[in-house]
GROMACS .gro file of C-alpha atoms in nm:
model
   83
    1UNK     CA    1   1.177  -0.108   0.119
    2UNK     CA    2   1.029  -0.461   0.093
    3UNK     CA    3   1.241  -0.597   0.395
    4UNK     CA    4   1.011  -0.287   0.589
    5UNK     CA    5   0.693  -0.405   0.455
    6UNK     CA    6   0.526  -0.501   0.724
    7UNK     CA    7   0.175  -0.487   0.488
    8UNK     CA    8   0.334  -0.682   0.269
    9UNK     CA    9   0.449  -0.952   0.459
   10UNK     CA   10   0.060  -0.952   0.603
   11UNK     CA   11  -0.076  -0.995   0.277
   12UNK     CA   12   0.165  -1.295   0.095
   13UNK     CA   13   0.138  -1.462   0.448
   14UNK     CA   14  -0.101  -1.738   0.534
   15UNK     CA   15  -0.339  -1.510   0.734
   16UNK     CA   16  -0.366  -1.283   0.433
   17UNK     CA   17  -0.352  -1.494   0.152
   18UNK     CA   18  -0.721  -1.671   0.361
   19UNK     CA   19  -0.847  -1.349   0.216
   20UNK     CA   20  -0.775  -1.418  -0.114
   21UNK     CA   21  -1.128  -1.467  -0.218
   22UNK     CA   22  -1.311  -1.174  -0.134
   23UNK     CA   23  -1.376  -0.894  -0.352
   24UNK     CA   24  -1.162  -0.603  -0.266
   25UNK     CA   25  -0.837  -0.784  -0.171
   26UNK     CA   26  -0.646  -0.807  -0.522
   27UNK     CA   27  -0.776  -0.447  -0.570
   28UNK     CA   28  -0.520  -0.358  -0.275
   29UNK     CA   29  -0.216  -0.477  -0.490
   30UNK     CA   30  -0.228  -0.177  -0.792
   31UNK     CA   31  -0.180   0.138  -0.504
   32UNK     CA   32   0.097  -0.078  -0.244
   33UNK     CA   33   0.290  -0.115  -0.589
   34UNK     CA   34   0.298   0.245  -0.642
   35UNK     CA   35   0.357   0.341  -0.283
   36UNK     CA   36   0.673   0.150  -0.299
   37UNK     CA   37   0.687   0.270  -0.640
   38UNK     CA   38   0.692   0.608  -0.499
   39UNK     CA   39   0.911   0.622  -0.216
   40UNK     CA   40   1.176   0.443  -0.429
   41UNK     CA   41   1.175   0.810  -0.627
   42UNK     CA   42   1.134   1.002  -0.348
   43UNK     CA   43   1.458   0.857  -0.225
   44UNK     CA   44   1.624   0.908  -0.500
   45UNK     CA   45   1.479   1.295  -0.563
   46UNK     CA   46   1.627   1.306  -0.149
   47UNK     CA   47   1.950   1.178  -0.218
   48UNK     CA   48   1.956   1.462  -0.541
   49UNK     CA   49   1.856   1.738  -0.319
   50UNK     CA   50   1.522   1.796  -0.456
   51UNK     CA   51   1.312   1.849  -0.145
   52UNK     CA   52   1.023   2.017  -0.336
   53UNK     CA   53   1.012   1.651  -0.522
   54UNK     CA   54   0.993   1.443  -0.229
   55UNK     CA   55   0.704   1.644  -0.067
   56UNK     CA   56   0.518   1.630  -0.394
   57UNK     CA   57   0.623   1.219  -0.383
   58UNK     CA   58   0.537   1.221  -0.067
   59UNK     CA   59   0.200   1.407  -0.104
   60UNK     CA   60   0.149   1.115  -0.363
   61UNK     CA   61   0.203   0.852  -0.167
   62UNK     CA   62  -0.043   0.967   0.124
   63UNK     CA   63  -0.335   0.978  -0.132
   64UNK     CA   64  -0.253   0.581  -0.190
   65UNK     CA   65  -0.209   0.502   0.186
   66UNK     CA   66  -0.544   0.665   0.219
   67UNK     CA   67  -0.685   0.437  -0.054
   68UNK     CA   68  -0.546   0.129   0.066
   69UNK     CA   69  -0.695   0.221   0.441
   70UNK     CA   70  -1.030   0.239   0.280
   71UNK     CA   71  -0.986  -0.087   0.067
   72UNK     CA   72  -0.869  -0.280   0.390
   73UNK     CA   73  -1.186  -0.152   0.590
   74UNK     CA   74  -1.398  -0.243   0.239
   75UNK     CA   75  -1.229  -0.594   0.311
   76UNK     CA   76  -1.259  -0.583   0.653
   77UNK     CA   77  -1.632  -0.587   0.608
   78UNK     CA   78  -1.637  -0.828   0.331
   79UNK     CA   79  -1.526  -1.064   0.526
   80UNK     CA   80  -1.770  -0.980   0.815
   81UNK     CA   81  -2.024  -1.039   0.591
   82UNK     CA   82  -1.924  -1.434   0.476
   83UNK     CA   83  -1.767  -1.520   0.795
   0.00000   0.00000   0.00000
């Protein structure tokens, strides 16, 4: 999954790694972990046959998208605010 990381790549890069010193951007590290955490099992409960696993993985993984969507708008206006 890490060559698909597109939000990864963002954040080690230069442009993201300007961030580095406001607030909320190390706080985005703990739920992109478990996303990829995640759909690492979810693969593996797919490749098993476990459908009803991967939806509940997958349910999972949404709730962390949606908290790393509300930590990059917390950081988009962190930097508003200094810049």
């Amino acid at each position: 999954f890490p060559s698909h990381d597109i939000f990864g790549k963002w954040y080690d890069s230069p442009a993201g790694q300007a961030l580095s010193g406001l607030p909320s951007f190390g706080a985005i590290v703990p739920p992109h972990e478990r996303v990829h955490s995640l759909a690492i099992k979810a693969q593996e409960a797919c490749k098993s046959g476990n459908i009803e696993l991967v939806h509940k993985l997958y349910d999972e993984m949404e709730g962390y998208s949606v908290e790393i969507v509300k930590l990059l708008a917390t950081l988009e206006a962190e930097y508003k605010s200094r810049f």
